[in-house]
PDB file of C-alpha atoms and ligand atoms in Angstrom:
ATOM      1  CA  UNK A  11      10.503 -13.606  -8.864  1.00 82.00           C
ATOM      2  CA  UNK A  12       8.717 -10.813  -7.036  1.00 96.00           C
ATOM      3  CA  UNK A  13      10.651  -8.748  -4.858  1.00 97.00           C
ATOM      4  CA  UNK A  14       9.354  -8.154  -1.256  1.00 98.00           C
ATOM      5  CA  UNK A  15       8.096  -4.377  -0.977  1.00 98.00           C
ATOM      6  CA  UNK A  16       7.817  -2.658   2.744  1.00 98.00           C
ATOM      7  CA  UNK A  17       5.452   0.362   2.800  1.00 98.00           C
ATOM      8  CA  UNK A  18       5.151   2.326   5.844  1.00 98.00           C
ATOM      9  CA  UNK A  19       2.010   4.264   6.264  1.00 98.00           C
ATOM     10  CA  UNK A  20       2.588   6.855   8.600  1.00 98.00           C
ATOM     11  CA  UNK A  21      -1.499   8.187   9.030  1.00 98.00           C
ATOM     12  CA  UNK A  22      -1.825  11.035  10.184  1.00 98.00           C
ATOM     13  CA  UNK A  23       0.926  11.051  12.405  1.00 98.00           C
ATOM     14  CA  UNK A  24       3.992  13.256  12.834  1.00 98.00           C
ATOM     15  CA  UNK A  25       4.739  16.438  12.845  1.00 98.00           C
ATOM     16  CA  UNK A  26       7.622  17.896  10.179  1.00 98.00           C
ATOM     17  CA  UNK A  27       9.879  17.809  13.100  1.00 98.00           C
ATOM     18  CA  UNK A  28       9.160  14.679  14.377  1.00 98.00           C
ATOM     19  CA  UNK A  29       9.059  13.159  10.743  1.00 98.00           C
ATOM     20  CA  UNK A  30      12.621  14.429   9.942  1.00 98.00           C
ATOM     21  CA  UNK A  31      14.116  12.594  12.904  1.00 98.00           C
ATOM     22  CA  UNK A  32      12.092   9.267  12.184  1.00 98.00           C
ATOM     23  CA  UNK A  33      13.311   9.541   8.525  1.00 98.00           C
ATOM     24  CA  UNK A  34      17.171  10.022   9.642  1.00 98.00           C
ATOM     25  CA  UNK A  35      16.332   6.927  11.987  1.00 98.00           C
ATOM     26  CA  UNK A  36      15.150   5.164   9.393  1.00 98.00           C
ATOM     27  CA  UNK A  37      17.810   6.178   6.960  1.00 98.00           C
ATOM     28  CA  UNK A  38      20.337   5.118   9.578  1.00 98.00           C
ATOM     29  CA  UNK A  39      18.972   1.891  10.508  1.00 97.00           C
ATOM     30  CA  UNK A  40      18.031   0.323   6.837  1.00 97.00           C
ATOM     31  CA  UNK A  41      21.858   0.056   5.345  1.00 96.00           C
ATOM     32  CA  UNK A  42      22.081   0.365   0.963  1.00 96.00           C
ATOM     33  CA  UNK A  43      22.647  -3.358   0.869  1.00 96.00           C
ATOM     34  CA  UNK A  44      19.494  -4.140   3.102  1.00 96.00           C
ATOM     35  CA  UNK A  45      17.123  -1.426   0.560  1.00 96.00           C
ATOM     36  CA  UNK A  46      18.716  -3.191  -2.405  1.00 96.00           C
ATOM     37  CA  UNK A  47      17.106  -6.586  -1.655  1.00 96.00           C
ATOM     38  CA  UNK A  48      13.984  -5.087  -0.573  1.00 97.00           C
ATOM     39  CA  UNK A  49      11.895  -2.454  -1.369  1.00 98.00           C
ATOM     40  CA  UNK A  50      11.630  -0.070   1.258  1.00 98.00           C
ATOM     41  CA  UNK A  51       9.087   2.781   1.256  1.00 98.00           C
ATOM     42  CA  UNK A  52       7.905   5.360   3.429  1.00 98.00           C
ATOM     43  CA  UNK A  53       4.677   7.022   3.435  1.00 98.00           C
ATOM     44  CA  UNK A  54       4.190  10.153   5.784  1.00 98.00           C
ATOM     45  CA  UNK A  55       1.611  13.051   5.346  1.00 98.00           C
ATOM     46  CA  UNK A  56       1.772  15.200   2.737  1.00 98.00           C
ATOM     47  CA  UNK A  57       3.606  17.975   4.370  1.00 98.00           C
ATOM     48  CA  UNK A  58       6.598  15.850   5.349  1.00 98.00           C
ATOM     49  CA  UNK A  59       7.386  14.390   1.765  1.00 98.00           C
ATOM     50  CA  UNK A  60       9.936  17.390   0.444  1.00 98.00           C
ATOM     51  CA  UNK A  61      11.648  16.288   3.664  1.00 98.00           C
ATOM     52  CA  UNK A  62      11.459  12.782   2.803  1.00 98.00           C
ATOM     53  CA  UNK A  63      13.117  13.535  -0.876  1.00 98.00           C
ATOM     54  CA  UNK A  64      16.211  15.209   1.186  1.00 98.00           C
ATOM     55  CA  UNK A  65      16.842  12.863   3.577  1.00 98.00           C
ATOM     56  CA  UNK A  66      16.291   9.535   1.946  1.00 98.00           C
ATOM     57  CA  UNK A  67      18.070  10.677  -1.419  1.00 97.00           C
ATOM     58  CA  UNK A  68      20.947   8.124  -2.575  1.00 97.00           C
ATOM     59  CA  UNK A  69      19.688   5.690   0.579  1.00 97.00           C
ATOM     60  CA  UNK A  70      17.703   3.575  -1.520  1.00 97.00           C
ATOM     61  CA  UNK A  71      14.733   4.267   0.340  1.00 98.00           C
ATOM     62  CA  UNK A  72      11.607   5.637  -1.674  1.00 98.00           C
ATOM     63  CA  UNK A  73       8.957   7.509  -0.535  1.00 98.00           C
ATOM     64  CA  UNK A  74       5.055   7.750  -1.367  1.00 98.00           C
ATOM     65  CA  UNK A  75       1.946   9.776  -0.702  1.00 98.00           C
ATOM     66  CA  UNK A  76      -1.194   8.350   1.007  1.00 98.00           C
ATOM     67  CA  UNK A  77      -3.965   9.576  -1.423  1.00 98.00           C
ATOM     68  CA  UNK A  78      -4.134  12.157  -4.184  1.00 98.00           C
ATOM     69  CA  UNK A  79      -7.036  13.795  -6.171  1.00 98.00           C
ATOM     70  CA  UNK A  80      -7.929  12.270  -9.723  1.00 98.00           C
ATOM     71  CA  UNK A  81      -7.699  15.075 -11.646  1.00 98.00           C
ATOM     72  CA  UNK A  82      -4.271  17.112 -13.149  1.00 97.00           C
ATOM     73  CA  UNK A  83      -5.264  20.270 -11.290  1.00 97.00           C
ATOM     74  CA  UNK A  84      -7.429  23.271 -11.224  1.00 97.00           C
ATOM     75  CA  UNK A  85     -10.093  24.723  -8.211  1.00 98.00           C
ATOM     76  CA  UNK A  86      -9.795  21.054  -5.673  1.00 98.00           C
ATOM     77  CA  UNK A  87      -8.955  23.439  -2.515  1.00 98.00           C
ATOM     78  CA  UNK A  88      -7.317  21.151  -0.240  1.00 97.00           C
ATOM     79  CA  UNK A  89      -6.024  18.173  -2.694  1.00 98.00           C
ATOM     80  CA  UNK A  90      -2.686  17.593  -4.050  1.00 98.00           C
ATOM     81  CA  UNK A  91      -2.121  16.228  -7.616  1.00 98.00           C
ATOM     82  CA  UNK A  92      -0.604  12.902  -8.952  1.00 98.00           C
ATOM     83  CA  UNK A  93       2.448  15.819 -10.666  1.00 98.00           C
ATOM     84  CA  UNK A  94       3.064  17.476  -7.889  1.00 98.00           C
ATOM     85  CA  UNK A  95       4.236  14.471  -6.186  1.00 98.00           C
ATOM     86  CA  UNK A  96       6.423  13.250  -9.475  1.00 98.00           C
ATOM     87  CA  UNK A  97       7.787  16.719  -8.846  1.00 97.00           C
ATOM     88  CA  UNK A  98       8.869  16.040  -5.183  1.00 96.00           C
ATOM     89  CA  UNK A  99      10.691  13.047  -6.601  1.00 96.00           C
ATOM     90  CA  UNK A 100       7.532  10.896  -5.244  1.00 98.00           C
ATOM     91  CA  UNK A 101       7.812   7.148  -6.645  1.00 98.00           C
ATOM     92  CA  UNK A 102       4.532   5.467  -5.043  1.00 98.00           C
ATOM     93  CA  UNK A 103       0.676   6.151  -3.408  1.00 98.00           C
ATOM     94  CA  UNK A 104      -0.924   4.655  -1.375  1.00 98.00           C
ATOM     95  CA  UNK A 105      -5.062   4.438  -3.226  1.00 98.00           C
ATOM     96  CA  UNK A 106      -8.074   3.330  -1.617  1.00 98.00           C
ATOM     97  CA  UNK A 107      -6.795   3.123   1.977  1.00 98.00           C
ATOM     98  CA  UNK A 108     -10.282   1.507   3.971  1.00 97.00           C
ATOM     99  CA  UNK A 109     -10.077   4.372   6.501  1.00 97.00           C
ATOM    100  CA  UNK A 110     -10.492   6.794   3.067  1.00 98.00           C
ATOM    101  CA  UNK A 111     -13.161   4.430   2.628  1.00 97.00           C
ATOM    102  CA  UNK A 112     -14.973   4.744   5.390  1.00 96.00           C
ATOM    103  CA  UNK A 113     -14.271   8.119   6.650  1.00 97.00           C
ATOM    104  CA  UNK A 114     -13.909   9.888   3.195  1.00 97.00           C
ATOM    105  CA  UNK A 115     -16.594   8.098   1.119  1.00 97.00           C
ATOM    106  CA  UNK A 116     -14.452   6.458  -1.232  1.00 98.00           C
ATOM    107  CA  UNK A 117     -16.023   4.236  -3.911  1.00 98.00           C
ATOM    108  CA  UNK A 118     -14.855   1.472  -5.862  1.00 98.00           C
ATOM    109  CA  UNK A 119     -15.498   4.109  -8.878  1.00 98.00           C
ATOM    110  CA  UNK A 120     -13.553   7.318  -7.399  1.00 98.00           C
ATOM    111  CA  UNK A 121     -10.334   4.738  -6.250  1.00 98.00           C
ATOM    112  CA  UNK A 122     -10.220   4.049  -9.908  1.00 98.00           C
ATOM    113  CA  UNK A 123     -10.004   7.398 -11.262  1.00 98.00           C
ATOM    114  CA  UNK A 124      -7.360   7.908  -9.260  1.00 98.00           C
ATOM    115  CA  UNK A 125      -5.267   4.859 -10.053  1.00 98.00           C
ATOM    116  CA  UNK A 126      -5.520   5.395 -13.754  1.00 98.00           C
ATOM    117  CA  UNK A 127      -4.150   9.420 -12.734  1.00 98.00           C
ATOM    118  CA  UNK A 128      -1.646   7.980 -10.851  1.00 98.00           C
ATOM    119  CA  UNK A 129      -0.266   5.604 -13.421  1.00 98.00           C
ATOM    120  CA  UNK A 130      -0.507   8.240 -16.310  1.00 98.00           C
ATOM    121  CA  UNK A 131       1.383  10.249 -14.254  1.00 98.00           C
ATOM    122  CA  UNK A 132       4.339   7.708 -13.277  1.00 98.00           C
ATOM    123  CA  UNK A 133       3.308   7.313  -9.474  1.00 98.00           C
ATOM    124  CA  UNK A 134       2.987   3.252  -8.253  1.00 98.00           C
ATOM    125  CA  UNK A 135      -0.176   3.135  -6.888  1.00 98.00           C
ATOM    126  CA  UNK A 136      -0.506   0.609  -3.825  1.00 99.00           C
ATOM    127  CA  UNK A 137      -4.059  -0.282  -4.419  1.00 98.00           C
ATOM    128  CA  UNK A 138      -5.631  -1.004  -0.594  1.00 98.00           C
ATOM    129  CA  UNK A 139      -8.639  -3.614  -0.694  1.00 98.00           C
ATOM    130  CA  UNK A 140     -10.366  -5.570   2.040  1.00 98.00           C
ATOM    131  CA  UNK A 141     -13.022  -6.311   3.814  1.00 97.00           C
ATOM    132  CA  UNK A 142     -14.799  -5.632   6.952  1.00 96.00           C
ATOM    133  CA  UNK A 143     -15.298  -7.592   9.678  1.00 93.00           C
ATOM    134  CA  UNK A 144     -19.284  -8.036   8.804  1.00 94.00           C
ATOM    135  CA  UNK A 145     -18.609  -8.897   5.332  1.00 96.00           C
ATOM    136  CA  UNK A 146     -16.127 -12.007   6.836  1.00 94.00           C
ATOM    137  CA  UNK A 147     -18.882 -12.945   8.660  1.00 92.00           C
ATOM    138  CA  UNK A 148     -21.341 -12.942   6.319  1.00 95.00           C
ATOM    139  CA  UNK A 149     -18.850 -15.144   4.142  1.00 96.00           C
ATOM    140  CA  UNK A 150     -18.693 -12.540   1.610  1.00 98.00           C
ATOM    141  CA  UNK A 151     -15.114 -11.205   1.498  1.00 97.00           C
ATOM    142  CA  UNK A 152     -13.792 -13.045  -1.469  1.00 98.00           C
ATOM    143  CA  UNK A 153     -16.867 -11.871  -3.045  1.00 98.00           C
ATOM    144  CA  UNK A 154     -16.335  -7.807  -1.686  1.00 98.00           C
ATOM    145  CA  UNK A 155     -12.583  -8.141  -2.947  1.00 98.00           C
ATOM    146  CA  UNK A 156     -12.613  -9.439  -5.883  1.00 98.00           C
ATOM    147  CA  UNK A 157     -14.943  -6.449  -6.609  1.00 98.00           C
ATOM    148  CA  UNK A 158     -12.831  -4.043  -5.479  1.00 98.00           C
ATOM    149  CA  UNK A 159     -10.130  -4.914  -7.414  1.00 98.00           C
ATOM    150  CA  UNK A 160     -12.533  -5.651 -10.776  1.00 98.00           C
ATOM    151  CA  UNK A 161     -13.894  -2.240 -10.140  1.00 98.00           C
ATOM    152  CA  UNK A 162     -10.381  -0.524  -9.035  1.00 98.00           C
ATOM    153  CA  UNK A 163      -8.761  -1.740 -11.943  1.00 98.00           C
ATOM    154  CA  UNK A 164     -10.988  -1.270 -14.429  1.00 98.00           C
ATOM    155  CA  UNK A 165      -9.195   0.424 -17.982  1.00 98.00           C
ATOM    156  CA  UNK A 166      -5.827  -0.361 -16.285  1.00 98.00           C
ATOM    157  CA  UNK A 167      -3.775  -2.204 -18.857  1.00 98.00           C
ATOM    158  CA  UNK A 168      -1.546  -5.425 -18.916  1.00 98.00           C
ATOM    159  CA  UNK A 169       1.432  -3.378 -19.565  1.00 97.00           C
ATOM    160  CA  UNK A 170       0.697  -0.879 -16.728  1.00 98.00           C
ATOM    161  CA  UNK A 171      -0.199  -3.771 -14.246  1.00 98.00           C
ATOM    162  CA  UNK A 172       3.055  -4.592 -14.138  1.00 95.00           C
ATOM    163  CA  UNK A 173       3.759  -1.360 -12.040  1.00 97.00           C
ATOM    164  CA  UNK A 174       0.376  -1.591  -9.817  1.00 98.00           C
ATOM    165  CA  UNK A 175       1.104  -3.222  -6.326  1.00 98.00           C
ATOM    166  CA  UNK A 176      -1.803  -4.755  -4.437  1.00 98.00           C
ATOM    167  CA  UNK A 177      -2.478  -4.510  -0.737  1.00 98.00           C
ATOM    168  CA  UNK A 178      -4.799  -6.550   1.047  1.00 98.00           C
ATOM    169  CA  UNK A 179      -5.620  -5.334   4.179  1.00 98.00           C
ATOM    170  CA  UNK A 180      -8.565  -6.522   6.531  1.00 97.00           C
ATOM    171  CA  UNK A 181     -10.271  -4.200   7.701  1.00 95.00           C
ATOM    172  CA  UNK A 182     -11.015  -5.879  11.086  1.00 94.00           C
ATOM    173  CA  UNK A 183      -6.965  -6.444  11.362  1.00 93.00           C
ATOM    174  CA  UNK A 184      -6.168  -2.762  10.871  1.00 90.00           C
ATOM    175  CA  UNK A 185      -4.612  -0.997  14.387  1.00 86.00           C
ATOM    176  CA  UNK A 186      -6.688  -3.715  16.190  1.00 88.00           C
ATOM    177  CA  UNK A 187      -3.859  -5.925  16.769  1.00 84.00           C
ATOM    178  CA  UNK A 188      -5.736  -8.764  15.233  1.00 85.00           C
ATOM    179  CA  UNK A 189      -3.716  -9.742  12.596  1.00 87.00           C
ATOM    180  CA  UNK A 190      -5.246 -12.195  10.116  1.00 89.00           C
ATOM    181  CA  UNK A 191      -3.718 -15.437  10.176  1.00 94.00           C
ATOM    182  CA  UNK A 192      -0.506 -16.496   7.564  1.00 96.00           C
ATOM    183  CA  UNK A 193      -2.972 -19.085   6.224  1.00 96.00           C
ATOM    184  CA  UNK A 194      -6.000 -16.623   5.878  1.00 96.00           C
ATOM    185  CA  UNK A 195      -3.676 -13.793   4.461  1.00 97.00           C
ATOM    186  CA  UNK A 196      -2.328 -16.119   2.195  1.00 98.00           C
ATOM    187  CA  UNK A 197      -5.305 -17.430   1.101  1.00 98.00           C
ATOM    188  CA  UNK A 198      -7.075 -14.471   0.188  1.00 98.00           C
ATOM    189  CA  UNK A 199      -3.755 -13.134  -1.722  1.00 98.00           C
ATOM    190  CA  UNK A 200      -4.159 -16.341  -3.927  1.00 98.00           C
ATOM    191  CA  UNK A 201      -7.784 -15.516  -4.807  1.00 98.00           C
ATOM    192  CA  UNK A 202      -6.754 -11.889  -5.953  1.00 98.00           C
ATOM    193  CA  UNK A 203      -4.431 -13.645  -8.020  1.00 98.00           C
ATOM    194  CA  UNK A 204      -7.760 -15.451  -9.388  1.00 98.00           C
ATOM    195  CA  UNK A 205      -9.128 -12.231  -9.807  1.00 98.00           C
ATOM    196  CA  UNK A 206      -6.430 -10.671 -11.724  1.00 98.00           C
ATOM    197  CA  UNK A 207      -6.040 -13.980 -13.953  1.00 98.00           C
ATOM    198  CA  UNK A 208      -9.543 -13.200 -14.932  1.00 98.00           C
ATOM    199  CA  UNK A 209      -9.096  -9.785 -15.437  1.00 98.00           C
ATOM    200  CA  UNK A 210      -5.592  -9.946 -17.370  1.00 98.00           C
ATOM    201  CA  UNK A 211      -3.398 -13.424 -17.668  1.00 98.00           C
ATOM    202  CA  UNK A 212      -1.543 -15.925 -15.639  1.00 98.00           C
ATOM    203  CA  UNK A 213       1.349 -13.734 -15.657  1.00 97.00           C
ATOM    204  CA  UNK A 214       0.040 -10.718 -14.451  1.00 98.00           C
ATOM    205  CA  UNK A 215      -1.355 -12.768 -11.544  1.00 98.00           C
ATOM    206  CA  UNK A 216       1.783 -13.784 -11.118  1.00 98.00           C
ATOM    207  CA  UNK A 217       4.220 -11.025 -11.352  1.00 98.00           C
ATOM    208  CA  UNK A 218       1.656  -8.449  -9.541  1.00 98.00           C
ATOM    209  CA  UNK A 219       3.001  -7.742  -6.000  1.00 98.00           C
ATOM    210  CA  UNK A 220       0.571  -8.322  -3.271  1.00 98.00           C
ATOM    211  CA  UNK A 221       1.347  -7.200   0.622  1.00 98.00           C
ATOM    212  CA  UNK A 222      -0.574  -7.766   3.710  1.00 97.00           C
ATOM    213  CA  UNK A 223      -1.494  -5.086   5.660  1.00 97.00           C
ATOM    214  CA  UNK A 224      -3.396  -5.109   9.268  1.00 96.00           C
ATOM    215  CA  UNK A 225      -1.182  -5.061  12.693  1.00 94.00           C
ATOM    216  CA  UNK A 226       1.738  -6.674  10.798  1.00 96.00           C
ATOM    217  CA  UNK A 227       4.868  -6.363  13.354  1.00 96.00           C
ATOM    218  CA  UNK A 228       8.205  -7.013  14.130  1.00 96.00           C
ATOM    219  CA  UNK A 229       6.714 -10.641  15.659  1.00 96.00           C
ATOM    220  CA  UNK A 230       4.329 -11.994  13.243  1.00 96.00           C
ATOM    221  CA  UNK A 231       6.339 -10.206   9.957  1.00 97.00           C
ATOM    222  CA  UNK A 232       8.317 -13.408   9.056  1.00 97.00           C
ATOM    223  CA  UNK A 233       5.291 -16.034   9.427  1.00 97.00           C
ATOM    224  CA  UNK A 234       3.216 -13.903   7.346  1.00 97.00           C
ATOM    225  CA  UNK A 235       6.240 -12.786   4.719  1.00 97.00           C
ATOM    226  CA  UNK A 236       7.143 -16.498   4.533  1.00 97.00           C
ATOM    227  CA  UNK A 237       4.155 -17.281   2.215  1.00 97.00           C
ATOM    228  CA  UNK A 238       4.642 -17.875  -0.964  1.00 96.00           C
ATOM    229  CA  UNK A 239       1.535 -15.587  -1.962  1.00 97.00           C
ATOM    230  CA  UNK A 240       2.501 -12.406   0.466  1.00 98.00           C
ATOM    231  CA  UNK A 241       5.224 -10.047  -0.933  1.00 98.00           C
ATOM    232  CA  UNK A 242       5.412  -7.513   1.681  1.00 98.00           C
ATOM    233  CA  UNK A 243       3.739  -5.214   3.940  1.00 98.00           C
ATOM    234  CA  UNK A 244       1.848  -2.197   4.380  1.00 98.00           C
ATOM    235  CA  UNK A 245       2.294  -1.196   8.007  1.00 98.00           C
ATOM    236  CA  UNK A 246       0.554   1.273   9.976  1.00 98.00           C
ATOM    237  CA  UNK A 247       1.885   1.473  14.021  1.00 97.00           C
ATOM    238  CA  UNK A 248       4.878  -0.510  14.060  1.00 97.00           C
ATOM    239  CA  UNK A 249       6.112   1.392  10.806  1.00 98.00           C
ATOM    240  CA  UNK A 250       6.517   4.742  13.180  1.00 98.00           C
ATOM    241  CA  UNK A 251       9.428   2.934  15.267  1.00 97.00           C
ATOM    242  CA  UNK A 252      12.466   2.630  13.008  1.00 98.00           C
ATOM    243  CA  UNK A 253      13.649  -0.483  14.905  1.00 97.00           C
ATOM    244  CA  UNK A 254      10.278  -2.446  14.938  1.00 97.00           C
ATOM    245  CA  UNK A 255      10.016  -1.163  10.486  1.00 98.00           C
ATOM    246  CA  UNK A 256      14.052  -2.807  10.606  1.00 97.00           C
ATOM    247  CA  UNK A 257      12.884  -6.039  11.984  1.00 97.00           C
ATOM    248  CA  UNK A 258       9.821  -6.539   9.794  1.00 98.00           C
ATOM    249  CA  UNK A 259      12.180  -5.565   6.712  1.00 98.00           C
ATOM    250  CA  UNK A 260      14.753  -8.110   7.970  1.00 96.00           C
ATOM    251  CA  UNK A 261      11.984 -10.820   8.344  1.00 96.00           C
ATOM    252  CA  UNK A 262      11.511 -10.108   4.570  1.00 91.00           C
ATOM    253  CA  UNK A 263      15.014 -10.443   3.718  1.00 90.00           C
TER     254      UNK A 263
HETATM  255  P1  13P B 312      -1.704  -1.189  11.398  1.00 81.43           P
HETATM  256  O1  13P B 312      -0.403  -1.848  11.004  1.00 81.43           O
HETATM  257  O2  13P B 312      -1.526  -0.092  12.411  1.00 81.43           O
HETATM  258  O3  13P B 312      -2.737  -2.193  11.763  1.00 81.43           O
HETATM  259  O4  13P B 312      -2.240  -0.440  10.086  1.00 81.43           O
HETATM  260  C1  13P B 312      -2.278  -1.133   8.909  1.00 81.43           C
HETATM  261  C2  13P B 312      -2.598  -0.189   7.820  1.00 81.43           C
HETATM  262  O5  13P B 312      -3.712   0.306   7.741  1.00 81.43           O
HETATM  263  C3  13P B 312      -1.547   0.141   6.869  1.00 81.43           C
HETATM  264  O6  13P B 312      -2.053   0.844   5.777  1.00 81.43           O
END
């Protein structure tokens, strides 16, 4: 039985200030009982995440980084490392996000570096894959996925599979409010499932956790979390409202 995850992904959104009264609404509004049926994570920037180990300590609520750099440390200026977010108290990150794609450069190759770092280091690495909206139409995105996670996972063992999570996210759904349809979502979680048969075994495939991310909200969460291949979501926008995030993590319930 896999249980449902919720990742917010903040962006780059909020200030500390403004995160520390979003994370007290969210603490508030997401009772122990509620995070101990379903995963509930938050992702904000960097800077906020010491505040996110203070205020979400003892709630059941984890917290998680969107990106980090591959290696353990050393002359990076600007990058964080996969320890000094175990350090924070840091349980997942977010790898491979489209818009680090497409804005950052991000291959296939690099995205696996840093899964393998974050996995050596103890982080859960939400691995982001998807296509774009020319690759659909082309008919190619079963094709460009499976790829991405071949290529993503590549050297990433059976035994530490079992701590990756997967998150398929279109990238013509993402803060578009087109969300891909339950059926379509659902579909292209079962051929990742393919993919990771082929890769590992029938039970990784089937113990792997695999979200849906792409203008999920508090109105289409409990279609889409109602299929038997979706096991949560990674939501952008309606993630930064603590009463829209309750109502998706209800619909998950
Ligand atoms: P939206 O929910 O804003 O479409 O963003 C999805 C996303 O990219 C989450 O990582």
């Amino acid at each position: 039985m896999r249980k449902k995850l919720i990742a917010g992904n903040w962006k780059m959104n909020k200030s500390l200030s403004e995160a520390k009264v979003l994370m007290n609404e969210i603490k508030s509004a997401v009772s122990k009982e509620v995070a101990s049926k379903v995963d509930v994570v938050v992702c904000p920037p960097f800077i906020s995440l010491s505040a996110a180990a203070e205020i979400f300590v003892g709630s059941g609520i984890e917290f998680g980084a969107q990106n980090i750099h591959y290696k353990d440390d050393g002359a990076f200026t600007g990058e964080i490392s996969a320890s000094m977010l175990r350090d924070l108290g840091c349980e997942y990150v977010i790898l491979g996000h489209s818009e680090r794609r497409q804005y950052f450069h991000e291959t296939n190759h690099l995205i696996n570096f840093k899964v393998i770092k974050a996995l050596e280091k103890g982080l859960t690495p939400i691995l982001c894959v998807g296509e774009t909206l020319e690759q659909r139409e082309q008919g190619i995105e079963v094709k460009i996925v499976d790829e991405q996670v071949t290529m993503c996972l590549k050297d990433v063992c059976a035994m530490d599979m079992q701590r990756v999570v997967i998150a398929y996210e279109p990238v013509w759904a993402i803060g578009t409010g087109k969300t891909a349809s339950p059926e379509q979502a659902d579909g292209m979680h079962m051929e990742i499932r393919k993919s990771l048969e082929n890769l590992y075994n029938a039970t990784v495939a089937g113990s792997t956790r695999i979200l849906y991310g792409g203008s999920m909200n508090d109105k289409n969460a409990k279609e889409l979390l109602g299929k038997q291949n979706i096991d949560g979501g990674l939501i952008g926008g309606a993630a930064l409202k603590a009463d829209s995030l309750l109502k998706i993590i209800e619909a998950g319930l």
